[in-house]
mmCIF file of N, CA and C in Angstrom:
data_model
loop_
_atom_site.group_PDB
_atom_site.id
_atom_site.type_symbol
_atom_site.label_atom_id
_atom_site.label_comp_id
_atom_site.label_asym_id
_atom_site.label_seq_id
_atom_site.Cartn_x
_atom_site.Cartn_y
_atom_site.Cartn_z
ATOM 1 N N UNK A 18 0.843 -1.172 0.000
ATOM 2 C CA UNK A 18 0.000 0.000 0.000
ATOM 3 C C UNK A 18 0.895 1.243 0.000
ATOM 4 N N UNK A 19 0.584 2.184 -0.838
ATOM 5 C CA UNK A 19 1.353 3.426 -0.944
ATOM 6 C C UNK A 19 0.988 4.365 0.197
ATOM 7 N N UNK A 20 1.991 4.972 0.795
ATOM 8 C CA UNK A 20 1.776 5.915 1.879
ATOM 9 C C UNK A 20 1.601 7.308 1.287
ATOM 10 N N UNK A 21 0.390 7.824 1.315
ATOM 11 C CA UNK A 21 0.121 9.134 0.739
ATOM 12 C C UNK A 21 -0.415 10.065 1.811
ATOM 13 N N UNK A 22 -0.264 11.349 1.584
ATOM 14 C CA UNK A 22 -0.759 12.364 2.517
ATOM 15 C C UNK A 22 -2.168 12.761 2.129
ATOM 16 N N UNK A 23 -2.981 13.146 3.104
ATOM 17 C CA UNK A 23 -4.314 13.617 2.782
ATOM 18 C C UNK A 23 -4.295 14.991 2.131
ATOM 19 N N UNK A 24 -3.199 15.713 2.273
ATOM 20 C CA UNK A 24 -3.117 17.060 1.724
ATOM 21 C C UNK A 24 -1.708 17.324 1.209
ATOM 22 N N UNK A 25 -1.605 18.003 0.103
ATOM 23 C CA UNK A 25 -0.289 18.361 -0.435
ATOM 24 C C UNK A 25 0.133 19.739 0.041
ATOM 25 N N UNK A 26 -0.715 20.390 0.820
ATOM 26 C CA UNK A 26 -0.429 21.730 1.307
ATOM 27 C C UNK A 26 0.129 21.666 2.722
ATOM 28 N N UNK A 27 1.286 22.263 2.981
ATOM 29 C CA UNK A 27 1.837 22.260 4.332
ATOM 30 C C UNK A 27 0.898 22.925 5.330
ATOM 31 N N UNK A 28 0.925 22.431 6.565
ATOM 32 C CA UNK A 28 0.090 22.971 7.628
ATOM 33 C C UNK A 28 0.915 23.991 8.407
ATOM 34 N N UNK A 29 0.550 25.293 8.339
ATOM 35 C CA UNK A 29 1.239 26.313 9.113
ATOM 36 C C UNK A 29 2.658 26.577 8.644
ATOM 37 N N UNK A 30 3.458 27.109 9.556
ATOM 38 C CA UNK A 30 4.845 27.439 9.275
ATOM 39 C C UNK A 30 5.698 26.167 9.207
ATOM 40 N N UNK A 31 6.804 26.195 8.443
ATOM 41 C CA UNK A 31 7.707 25.044 8.427
ATOM 42 C C UNK A 31 8.215 24.752 9.837
ATOM 43 N N UNK A 32 8.446 23.508 10.114
ATOM 44 C CA UNK A 32 8.836 23.072 11.442
ATOM 45 C C UNK A 32 10.348 22.870 11.544
ATOM 46 N N UNK A 33 10.847 22.895 12.769
ATOM 47 C CA UNK A 33 12.265 22.644 13.036
ATOM 48 C C UNK A 33 12.492 21.148 13.187
ATOM 49 N N UNK A 34 13.529 20.672 12.520
ATOM 50 C CA UNK A 34 13.868 19.253 12.558
ATOM 51 C C UNK A 34 15.251 19.066 13.152
ATOM 52 N N UNK A 35 15.372 18.110 14.060
ATOM 53 C CA UNK A 35 16.663 17.713 14.616
ATOM 54 C C UNK A 35 17.029 16.360 14.034
ATOM 55 N N UNK A 36 18.309 16.149 13.804
ATOM 56 C CA UNK A 36 18.807 14.846 13.365
ATOM 57 C C UNK A 36 19.457 14.192 14.570
ATOM 58 N N UNK A 37 19.069 12.959 14.846
ATOM 59 C CA UNK A 37 19.556 12.221 16.004
ATOM 60 C C UNK A 37 20.177 10.910 15.543
ATOM 61 N N UNK A 38 21.391 10.662 16.017
ATOM 62 C CA UNK A 38 22.131 9.467 15.614
ATOM 63 C C UNK A 38 22.628 8.749 16.864
ATOM 64 N N UNK A 39 22.300 7.476 17.008
ATOM 65 C CA UNK A 39 22.863 6.644 18.065
ATOM 66 C C UNK A 39 23.982 5.827 17.444
ATOM 67 N N UNK A 40 25.101 5.745 18.142
ATOM 68 C CA UNK A 40 26.276 5.114 17.556
ATOM 69 C C UNK A 40 27.094 4.396 18.618
ATOM 70 N N UNK A 41 27.631 3.253 18.271
ATOM 71 C CA UNK A 41 28.574 2.540 19.138
ATOM 72 C C UNK A 41 29.764 2.118 18.285
ATOM 73 N N UNK A 42 30.929 2.620 18.649
ATOM 74 C CA UNK A 42 32.177 2.299 17.957
ATOM 75 C C UNK A 42 32.069 2.559 16.451
ATOM 76 N N UNK A 43 31.639 3.753 16.110
ATOM 77 C CA UNK A 43 31.463 4.103 14.711
ATOM 78 C C UNK A 43 32.398 5.195 14.238
ATOM 79 N N UNK A 44 33.584 5.275 14.818
ATOM 80 C CA UNK A 44 34.496 6.369 14.477
ATOM 81 C C UNK A 44 34.790 6.468 12.987
ATOM 82 N N UNK A 45 34.788 5.367 12.279
ATOM 83 C CA UNK A 45 35.112 5.383 10.845
ATOM 84 C C UNK A 45 33.995 5.998 10.010
ATOM 85 N N UNK A 46 32.744 5.974 10.510
ATOM 86 C CA UNK A 46 31.597 6.401 9.713
ATOM 87 C C UNK A 46 30.911 7.664 10.213
ATOM 88 N N UNK A 47 30.997 7.928 11.505
ATOM 89 C CA UNK A 47 30.151 8.964 12.106
ATOM 90 C C UNK A 47 30.425 10.359 11.553
ATOM 91 N N UNK A 48 31.663 10.684 11.268
ATOM 92 C CA UNK A 48 31.999 12.016 10.764
ATOM 93 C C UNK A 48 31.303 12.338 9.464
ATOM 94 N N UNK A 49 31.249 11.382 8.575
ATOM 95 C CA UNK A 49 30.642 11.603 7.265
ATOM 96 C C UNK A 49 29.148 11.899 7.369
ATOM 97 N N UNK A 50 28.419 11.111 8.137
ATOM 98 C CA UNK A 50 26.977 11.333 8.246
ATOM 99 C C UNK A 50 26.687 12.620 9.007
ATOM 100 N N UNK A 51 27.486 12.924 10.028
ATOM 101 C CA UNK A 51 27.274 14.172 10.764
ATOM 102 C C UNK A 51 27.509 15.372 9.852
ATOM 103 N N UNK A 52 28.574 15.349 9.057
ATOM 104 C CA UNK A 52 28.838 16.465 8.149
ATOM 105 C C UNK A 52 27.705 16.644 7.138
ATOM 106 N N UNK A 53 27.201 15.559 6.575
ATOM 107 C CA UNK A 53 26.130 15.693 5.579
ATOM 108 C C UNK A 53 24.838 16.196 6.211
ATOM 109 N N UNK A 54 24.578 15.803 7.447
ATOM 110 C CA UNK A 54 23.349 16.239 8.113
ATOM 111 C C UNK A 54 23.486 17.630 8.721
ATOM 112 N N UNK A 55 24.664 17.973 9.234
ATOM 113 C CA UNK A 55 24.815 19.264 9.926
ATOM 114 C C UNK A 55 24.732 20.459 8.980
ATOM 115 N N UNK A 56 24.900 20.236 7.702
ATOM 116 C CA UNK A 56 24.698 21.309 6.736
ATOM 117 C C UNK A 56 23.208 21.621 6.579
ATOM 118 N N UNK A 57 22.348 20.732 7.121
ATOM 119 C CA UNK A 57 20.912 20.861 6.935
ATOM 120 C C UNK A 57 20.116 21.092 8.225
ATOM 121 N N UNK A 58 20.669 20.664 9.360
ATOM 122 C CA UNK A 58 19.920 20.722 10.618
ATOM 123 C C UNK A 58 20.886 20.594 11.786
ATOM 124 N N UNK A 59 20.363 20.809 12.985
ATOM 125 C CA UNK A 59 21.147 20.544 14.185
ATOM 126 C C UNK A 59 21.268 19.040 14.347
ATOM 127 N N UNK A 60 22.484 18.572 14.641
ATOM 128 C CA UNK A 60 22.743 17.133 14.734
ATOM 129 C C UNK A 60 23.167 16.788 16.150
ATOM 130 N N UNK A 61 22.571 15.722 16.661
ATOM 131 C CA UNK A 61 22.862 15.217 17.993
ATOM 132 C C UNK A 61 23.273 13.758 17.871
ATOM 133 N N UNK A 62 24.380 13.416 18.525
ATOM 134 C CA UNK A 62 24.872 12.043 18.517
ATOM 135 C C UNK A 62 24.916 11.542 19.945
ATOM 136 N N UNK A 63 24.449 10.330 20.149
ATOM 137 C CA UNK A 63 24.640 9.668 21.428
ATOM 138 C C UNK A 63 25.560 8.486 21.181
ATOM 139 N N UNK A 64 26.706 8.519 21.851
ATOM 140 C CA UNK A 64 27.668 7.426 21.765
ATOM 141 C C UNK A 64 27.313 6.451 22.876
ATOM 142 N N UNK A 65 26.885 5.265 22.496
ATOM 143 C CA UNK A 65 26.348 4.285 23.432
ATOM 144 C C UNK A 65 27.416 3.257 23.815
ATOM 145 N N UNK A 66 28.299 3.650 24.726
ATOM 146 C CA UNK A 66 29.324 2.731 25.205
ATOM 147 C C UNK A 66 30.497 2.566 24.263
ATOM 148 N N UNK A 67 30.736 3.534 23.410
ATOM 149 C CA UNK A 67 31.850 3.424 22.459
ATOM 150 C C UNK A 67 33.189 3.388 23.195
ATOM 151 N N UNK A 68 34.095 2.579 22.649
ATOM 152 C CA UNK A 68 35.448 2.481 23.207
ATOM 153 C C UNK A 68 36.484 2.996 22.220
ATOM 154 N N UNK A 69 36.025 3.575 21.125
ATOM 155 C CA UNK A 69 36.930 4.126 20.114
ATOM 156 C C UNK A 69 36.794 5.650 20.113
ATOM 157 N N UNK A 70 37.099 6.293 19.016
ATOM 158 C CA UNK A 70 37.070 7.756 18.911
ATOM 159 C C UNK A 70 35.739 8.296 18.362
ATOM 160 N N UNK A 71 34.668 7.577 18.546
ATOM 161 C CA UNK A 71 33.361 8.017 18.057
ATOM 162 C C UNK A 71 33.005 9.412 18.564
ATOM 163 N N UNK A 72 33.164 9.656 19.850
ATOM 164 C CA UNK A 72 32.800 10.942 20.450
ATOM 165 C C UNK A 72 33.613 12.072 19.821
ATOM 166 N N UNK A 73 34.910 11.898 19.732
ATOM 167 C CA UNK A 73 35.776 12.938 19.167
ATOM 168 C C UNK A 73 35.450 13.201 17.711
ATOM 169 N N UNK A 74 35.236 12.154 16.934
ATOM 170 C CA UNK A 74 34.933 12.318 15.505
ATOM 171 C C UNK A 74 33.585 13.006 15.299
ATOM 172 N N UNK A 75 32.594 12.667 16.106
ATOM 173 C CA UNK A 75 31.279 13.300 15.986
ATOM 174 C C UNK A 75 31.363 14.787 16.326
ATOM 175 N N UNK A 76 32.112 15.117 17.362
ATOM 176 C CA UNK A 76 32.275 16.531 17.735
ATOM 177 C C UNK A 76 33.032 17.300 16.660
ATOM 178 N N UNK A 77 34.106 16.713 16.154
ATOM 179 C CA UNK A 77 34.886 17.366 15.095
ATOM 180 C C UNK A 77 34.027 17.652 13.861
ATOM 181 N N UNK A 78 33.062 16.780 13.598
ATOM 182 C CA UNK A 78 32.197 16.940 12.426
ATOM 183 C C UNK A 78 31.067 17.937 12.667
ATOM 184 N N UNK A 79 30.864 18.354 13.924
ATOM 185 C CA UNK A 79 29.866 19.379 14.190
ATOM 186 C C UNK A 79 28.654 18.974 14.999
ATOM 187 N N UNK A 80 28.655 17.779 15.575
ATOM 188 C CA UNK A 80 27.497 17.331 16.345
ATOM 189 C C UNK A 80 27.625 17.697 17.820
ATOM 190 N N UNK A 81 26.493 17.881 18.454
ATOM 191 C CA UNK A 81 26.438 17.908 19.912
ATOM 192 C C UNK A 81 26.423 16.446 20.335
ATOM 193 N N UNK A 82 27.218 16.082 21.331
ATOM 194 C CA UNK A 82 27.409 14.667 21.645
ATOM 195 C C UNK A 82 27.118 14.368 23.113
ATOM 196 N N UNK A 83 26.386 13.296 23.333
ATOM 197 C CA UNK A 83 26.191 12.706 24.658
ATOM 198 C C UNK A 83 26.965 11.400 24.662
ATOM 199 N N UNK A 84 27.881 11.259 25.597
ATOM 200 C CA UNK A 84 28.679 10.034 25.687
ATOM 201 C C UNK A 84 28.205 9.215 26.874
ATOM 202 N N UNK A 85 27.773 7.987 26.585
ATOM 203 C CA UNK A 85 27.346 7.060 27.639
ATOM 204 C C UNK A 85 28.412 5.994 27.791
ATOM 205 N N UNK A 86 28.896 5.806 28.990
ATOM 206 C CA UNK A 86 29.990 4.862 29.231
ATOM 207 C C UNK A 86 29.570 3.418 29.027
ATOM 208 N N UNK A 87 28.339 3.098 29.374
ATOM 209 C CA UNK A 87 27.844 1.728 29.283
ATOM 210 C C UNK A 87 26.742 1.663 28.229
ATOM 211 N N UNK A 88 26.853 0.692 27.333
ATOM 212 C CA UNK A 88 25.846 0.508 26.296
ATOM 213 C C UNK A 88 24.558 -0.061 26.891
ATOM 214 N N UNK A 89 23.445 0.547 26.499
ATOM 215 C CA UNK A 89 22.145 0.053 26.964
ATOM 216 C C UNK A 89 21.210 -0.243 25.800
ATOM 217 N N UNK A 90 21.744 -0.195 24.575
ATOM 218 C CA UNK A 90 20.933 -0.464 23.400
ATOM 219 C C UNK A 90 20.433 0.814 22.763
ATOM 220 N N UNK A 91 20.123 0.707 21.480
ATOM 221 C CA UNK A 91 19.750 1.878 20.689
ATOM 222 C C UNK A 91 18.509 2.610 21.203
ATOM 223 N N UNK A 92 17.403 1.924 21.499
ATOM 224 C CA UNK A 92 16.227 2.670 21.965
ATOM 225 C C UNK A 92 16.494 3.460 23.245
ATOM 226 N N UNK A 93 17.189 2.869 24.198
ATOM 227 C CA UNK A 93 17.496 3.571 25.446
ATOM 228 C C UNK A 93 18.458 4.723 25.193
ATOM 229 N N UNK A 94 19.422 4.528 24.311
ATOM 230 C CA UNK A 94 20.377 5.591 23.985
ATOM 231 C C UNK A 94 19.665 6.772 23.333
ATOM 232 N N UNK A 95 18.766 6.494 22.386
ATOM 233 C CA UNK A 95 18.011 7.564 21.735
ATOM 234 C C UNK A 95 17.152 8.313 22.751
ATOM 235 N N UNK A 96 16.491 7.580 23.618
ATOM 236 C CA UNK A 96 15.665 8.210 24.654
ATOM 237 C C UNK A 96 16.489 9.079 25.584
ATOM 238 N N UNK A 97 17.682 8.613 25.950
ATOM 239 C CA UNK A 97 18.569 9.398 26.819
ATOM 240 C C UNK A 97 18.993 10.688 26.134
ATOM 241 N N UNK A 98 19.280 10.621 24.842
ATOM 242 C CA UNK A 98 19.681 11.818 24.100
ATOM 243 C C UNK A 98 18.528 12.813 23.988
ATOM 244 N N UNK A 99 17.339 12.324 23.736
ATOM 245 C CA UNK A 99 16.164 13.209 23.661
ATOM 246 C C UNK A 99 15.997 13.960 24.976
ATOM 247 N N UNK A 100 16.132 13.253 26.077
ATOM 248 C CA UNK A 100 16.007 13.887 27.389
ATOM 249 C C UNK A 100 17.168 14.848 27.658
ATOM 250 N N UNK A 101 18.386 14.404 27.430
ATOM 251 C CA UNK A 101 19.580 15.193 27.730
ATOM 252 C C UNK A 101 19.609 16.518 26.962
ATOM 253 N N UNK A 102 19.282 16.462 25.688
ATOM 254 C CA UNK A 102 19.336 17.658 24.844
ATOM 255 C C UNK A 102 17.995 18.402 24.764
ATOM 256 N N UNK A 103 16.973 17.917 25.464
ATOM 257 C CA UNK A 103 15.638 18.539 25.467
ATOM 258 C C UNK A 103 15.109 18.674 24.029
ATOM 259 N N UNK A 104 15.274 17.637 23.260
ATOM 260 C CA UNK A 104 14.963 17.704 21.831
ATOM 261 C C UNK A 104 13.486 17.923 21.561
ATOM 262 N N UNK A 105 12.614 17.220 22.270
ATOM 263 C CA UNK A 105 11.185 17.378 21.969
ATOM 264 C C UNK A 105 10.661 18.746 22.381
ATOM 265 N N UNK A 106 11.338 19.421 23.286
ATOM 266 C CA UNK A 106 10.933 20.772 23.670
ATOM 267 C C UNK A 106 11.429 21.816 22.669
ATOM 268 N N UNK A 107 12.480 21.488 21.929
ATOM 269 C CA UNK A 107 13.121 22.457 21.039
ATOM 270 C C UNK A 107 12.814 22.245 19.563
ATOM 271 N N UNK A 108 12.366 21.056 19.191
ATOM 272 C CA UNK A 108 12.174 20.721 17.778
ATOM 273 C C UNK A 108 10.787 20.124 17.576
ATOM 274 N N UNK A 109 10.295 20.293 16.359
ATOM 275 C CA UNK A 109 8.994 19.729 16.008
ATOM 276 C C UNK A 109 9.120 18.293 15.531
ATOM 277 N N UNK A 110 10.212 17.993 14.828
ATOM 278 C CA UNK A 110 10.426 16.657 14.280
ATOM 279 C C UNK A 110 11.814 16.169 14.659
ATOM 280 N N UNK A 111 11.907 14.862 14.844
ATOM 281 C CA UNK A 111 13.183 14.218 15.120
ATOM 282 C C UNK A 111 13.408 13.181 14.034
ATOM 283 N N UNK A 112 14.473 13.364 13.291
ATOM 284 C CA UNK A 112 14.824 12.442 12.214
ATOM 285 C C UNK A 112 15.959 11.559 12.728
ATOM 286 N N UNK A 113 15.672 10.287 12.955
ATOM 287 C CA UNK A 113 16.678 9.343 13.439
ATOM 288 C C UNK A 113 17.378 8.748 12.226
ATOM 289 N N UNK A 114 18.711 8.893 12.218
ATOM 290 C CA UNK A 114 19.527 8.453 11.094
ATOM 291 C C UNK A 114 20.539 7.433 11.589
ATOM 292 N N UNK A 115 20.793 6.424 10.799
ATOM 293 C CA UNK A 115 21.783 5.413 11.130
ATOM 294 C C UNK A 115 23.188 6.003 11.030
ATOM 295 N N UNK A 116 24.101 5.524 11.860
ATOM 296 C CA UNK A 116 25.452 6.086 11.880
ATOM 297 C C UNK A 116 26.254 5.807 10.618
ATOM 298 N N UNK A 117 25.817 4.895 9.796
ATOM 299 C CA UNK A 117 26.497 4.614 8.541
ATOM 300 C C UNK A 117 25.761 5.143 7.318
ATOM 301 N N UNK A 118 24.760 5.973 7.554
ATOM 302 C CA UNK A 118 23.928 6.476 6.449
ATOM 303 C C UNK A 118 24.647 7.546 5.637
ATOM 304 N N UNK A 119 24.228 7.658 4.402
ATOM 305 C CA UNK A 119 24.619 8.769 3.547
ATOM 306 C C UNK A 119 23.327 9.455 3.141
ATOM 307 N N UNK A 120 23.220 10.744 3.436
ATOM 308 C CA UNK A 120 21.979 11.442 3.104
ATOM 309 C C UNK A 120 22.249 12.520 2.071
ATOM 310 N N UNK A 121 21.263 12.757 1.239
ATOM 311 C CA UNK A 121 21.401 13.760 0.183
ATOM 312 C C UNK A 121 21.390 15.164 0.776
ATOM 313 N N UNK A 122 21.853 16.114 0.001
ATOM 314 C CA UNK A 122 21.978 17.500 0.454
ATOM 315 C C UNK A 122 20.643 18.157 0.774
ATOM 316 N N UNK A 123 19.539 17.593 0.310
ATOM 317 C CA UNK A 123 18.230 18.179 0.584
ATOM 318 C C UNK A 123 17.317 17.229 1.366
ATOM 319 N N UNK A 124 17.875 16.185 1.956
ATOM 320 C CA UNK A 124 17.059 15.164 2.613
ATOM 321 C C UNK A 124 16.245 15.733 3.775
ATOM 322 N N UNK A 125 16.859 16.499 4.654
ATOM 323 C CA UNK A 125 16.147 17.024 5.815
ATOM 324 C C UNK A 125 15.034 17.969 5.371
ATOM 325 N N UNK A 126 15.318 18.803 4.384
ATOM 326 C CA UNK A 126 14.287 19.710 3.864
ATOM 327 C C UNK A 126 13.104 18.926 3.284
ATOM 328 N N UNK A 127 13.400 17.893 2.494
ATOM 329 C CA UNK A 127 12.324 17.081 1.916
ATOM 330 C C UNK A 127 11.536 16.365 3.000
ATOM 331 N N UNK A 128 12.223 15.821 4.001
ATOM 332 C CA UNK A 128 11.568 15.144 5.116
ATOM 333 C C UNK A 128 10.631 16.106 5.847
ATOM 334 N N UNK A 129 11.150 17.296 6.172
ATOM 335 C CA UNK A 129 10.366 18.275 6.917
ATOM 336 C C UNK A 129 9.154 18.740 6.116
ATOM 337 N N UNK A 130 9.372 19.009 4.829
ATOM 338 C CA UNK A 130 8.248 19.413 3.969
ATOM 339 C C UNK A 130 7.182 18.333 3.921
ATOM 340 N N UNK A 131 7.606 17.097 3.785
ATOM 341 C CA UNK A 131 6.661 15.966 3.711
ATOM 342 C C UNK A 131 5.892 15.822 5.023
ATOM 343 N N UNK A 132 6.589 15.953 6.138
ATOM 344 C CA UNK A 132 5.917 15.859 7.436
ATOM 345 C C UNK A 132 4.946 17.018 7.619
ATOM 346 N N UNK A 133 5.354 18.225 7.230
ATOM 347 C CA UNK A 133 4.461 19.378 7.327
ATOM 348 C C UNK A 133 3.181 19.152 6.529
ATOM 349 N N UNK A 134 3.312 18.561 5.366
ATOM 350 C CA UNK A 134 2.149 18.337 4.509
ATOM 351 C C UNK A 134 1.275 17.190 5.002
ATOM 352 N N UNK A 135 1.877 16.239 5.706
ATOM 353 C CA UNK A 135 1.146 15.024 6.082
ATOM 354 C C UNK A 135 0.488 15.071 7.447
ATOM 355 N N UNK A 136 0.975 15.913 8.319
ATOM 356 C CA UNK A 136 0.449 15.908 9.681
ATOM 357 C C UNK A 136 -0.527 17.034 9.919
ATOM 358 N N UNK A 137 -1.549 16.720 10.652
ATOM 359 C CA UNK A 137 -2.445 17.780 11.108
ATOM 360 C C UNK A 137 -1.861 18.325 12.411
ATOM 361 N N UNK A 138 -2.260 19.524 12.819
ATOM 362 C CA UNK A 138 -1.733 20.074 14.074
ATOM 363 C C UNK A 138 -2.060 19.208 15.286
ATOM 364 N N UNK A 139 -3.052 18.341 15.171
ATOM 365 C CA UNK A 139 -3.431 17.491 16.295
ATOM 366 C C UNK A 139 -2.615 16.210 16.381
ATOM 367 N N UNK A 140 -1.652 16.016 15.492
ATOM 368 C CA UNK A 140 -0.885 14.773 15.480
ATOM 369 C C UNK A 140 0.615 15.056 15.538
ATOM 370 N N UNK A 141 1.122 15.497 16.713
ATOM 371 C CA UNK A 141 2.551 15.811 16.802
ATOM 372 C C UNK A 141 3.404 14.553 16.718
ATOM 373 N N UNK A 142 4.616 14.712 16.235
ATOM 374 C CA UNK A 142 5.557 13.606 16.149
ATOM 375 C C UNK A 142 6.381 13.573 17.414
ATOM 376 N N UNK A 143 6.484 12.415 18.033
ATOM 377 C CA UNK A 143 7.304 12.285 19.226
ATOM 378 C C UNK A 143 8.710 11.848 18.863
ATOM 379 N N UNK A 144 8.892 11.125 17.781
ATOM 380 C CA UNK A 144 10.226 10.779 17.279
ATOM 381 C C UNK A 144 10.799 9.523 17.867
ATOM 382 N N UNK A 145 11.124 9.518 19.145
ATOM 383 C CA UNK A 145 11.752 8.357 19.770
ATOM 384 C C UNK A 145 11.118 8.131 21.124
ATOM 385 N N UNK A 146 11.216 6.899 21.640
ATOM 386 C CA UNK A 146 10.615 6.614 22.942
ATOM 387 C C UNK A 146 11.352 7.322 24.070
ATOM 388 N N UNK A 147 10.616 7.704 25.078
ATOM 389 C CA UNK A 147 11.237 8.300 26.270
ATOM 390 C C UNK A 147 11.750 7.175 27.167
ATOM 391 N N UNK A 148 12.829 7.460 27.862
ATOM 392 C CA UNK A 148 13.385 6.477 28.790
ATOM 393 C C UNK A 148 12.519 6.491 30.051
ATOM 394 N N UNK A 149 12.102 5.315 30.488
ATOM 395 C CA UNK A 149 11.251 5.237 31.689
ATOM 396 C C UNK A 149 12.065 5.027 32.923
#
C-alpha cells in the first residue's frame, strides 16, 4: 500500500527538525553522516558505550554529543539523548539516522516538507521513545 498524505499543502509554518544518531564504535563512519546532516539541521549524537574515537569524531564533524559509558541499546540511547538535549521541547520533528547512512543535500528539507504536509496540528511527532 502506498503511503500518501491527505493534503499536499503544508500545515502552518515550516517546522524545526533535529537529526539524532545513536552510535557505538562508529568512528570510521560517524563524521561523514554528521557532516552531511549538519549542513541541513542541528545534529545530535549519542555514543552508546563506544570504546573508540566516536565521540571525538562526531564533535569534530559538528554534532552535539552525549557520551554514555555503558551501552544500553539503541532505543534507550536515543531516549537518553532526547532527554539530555531537550529535543522534543526544542524541535517539532526528530529524524533518526543510522550512523552509517549517507543522506542527500536536501534530505532534511524534503523530510520536513513531507511531514508538514502530512500531519495535522493534532498529530505531533514524538520521534523516539522516552526512557522510563
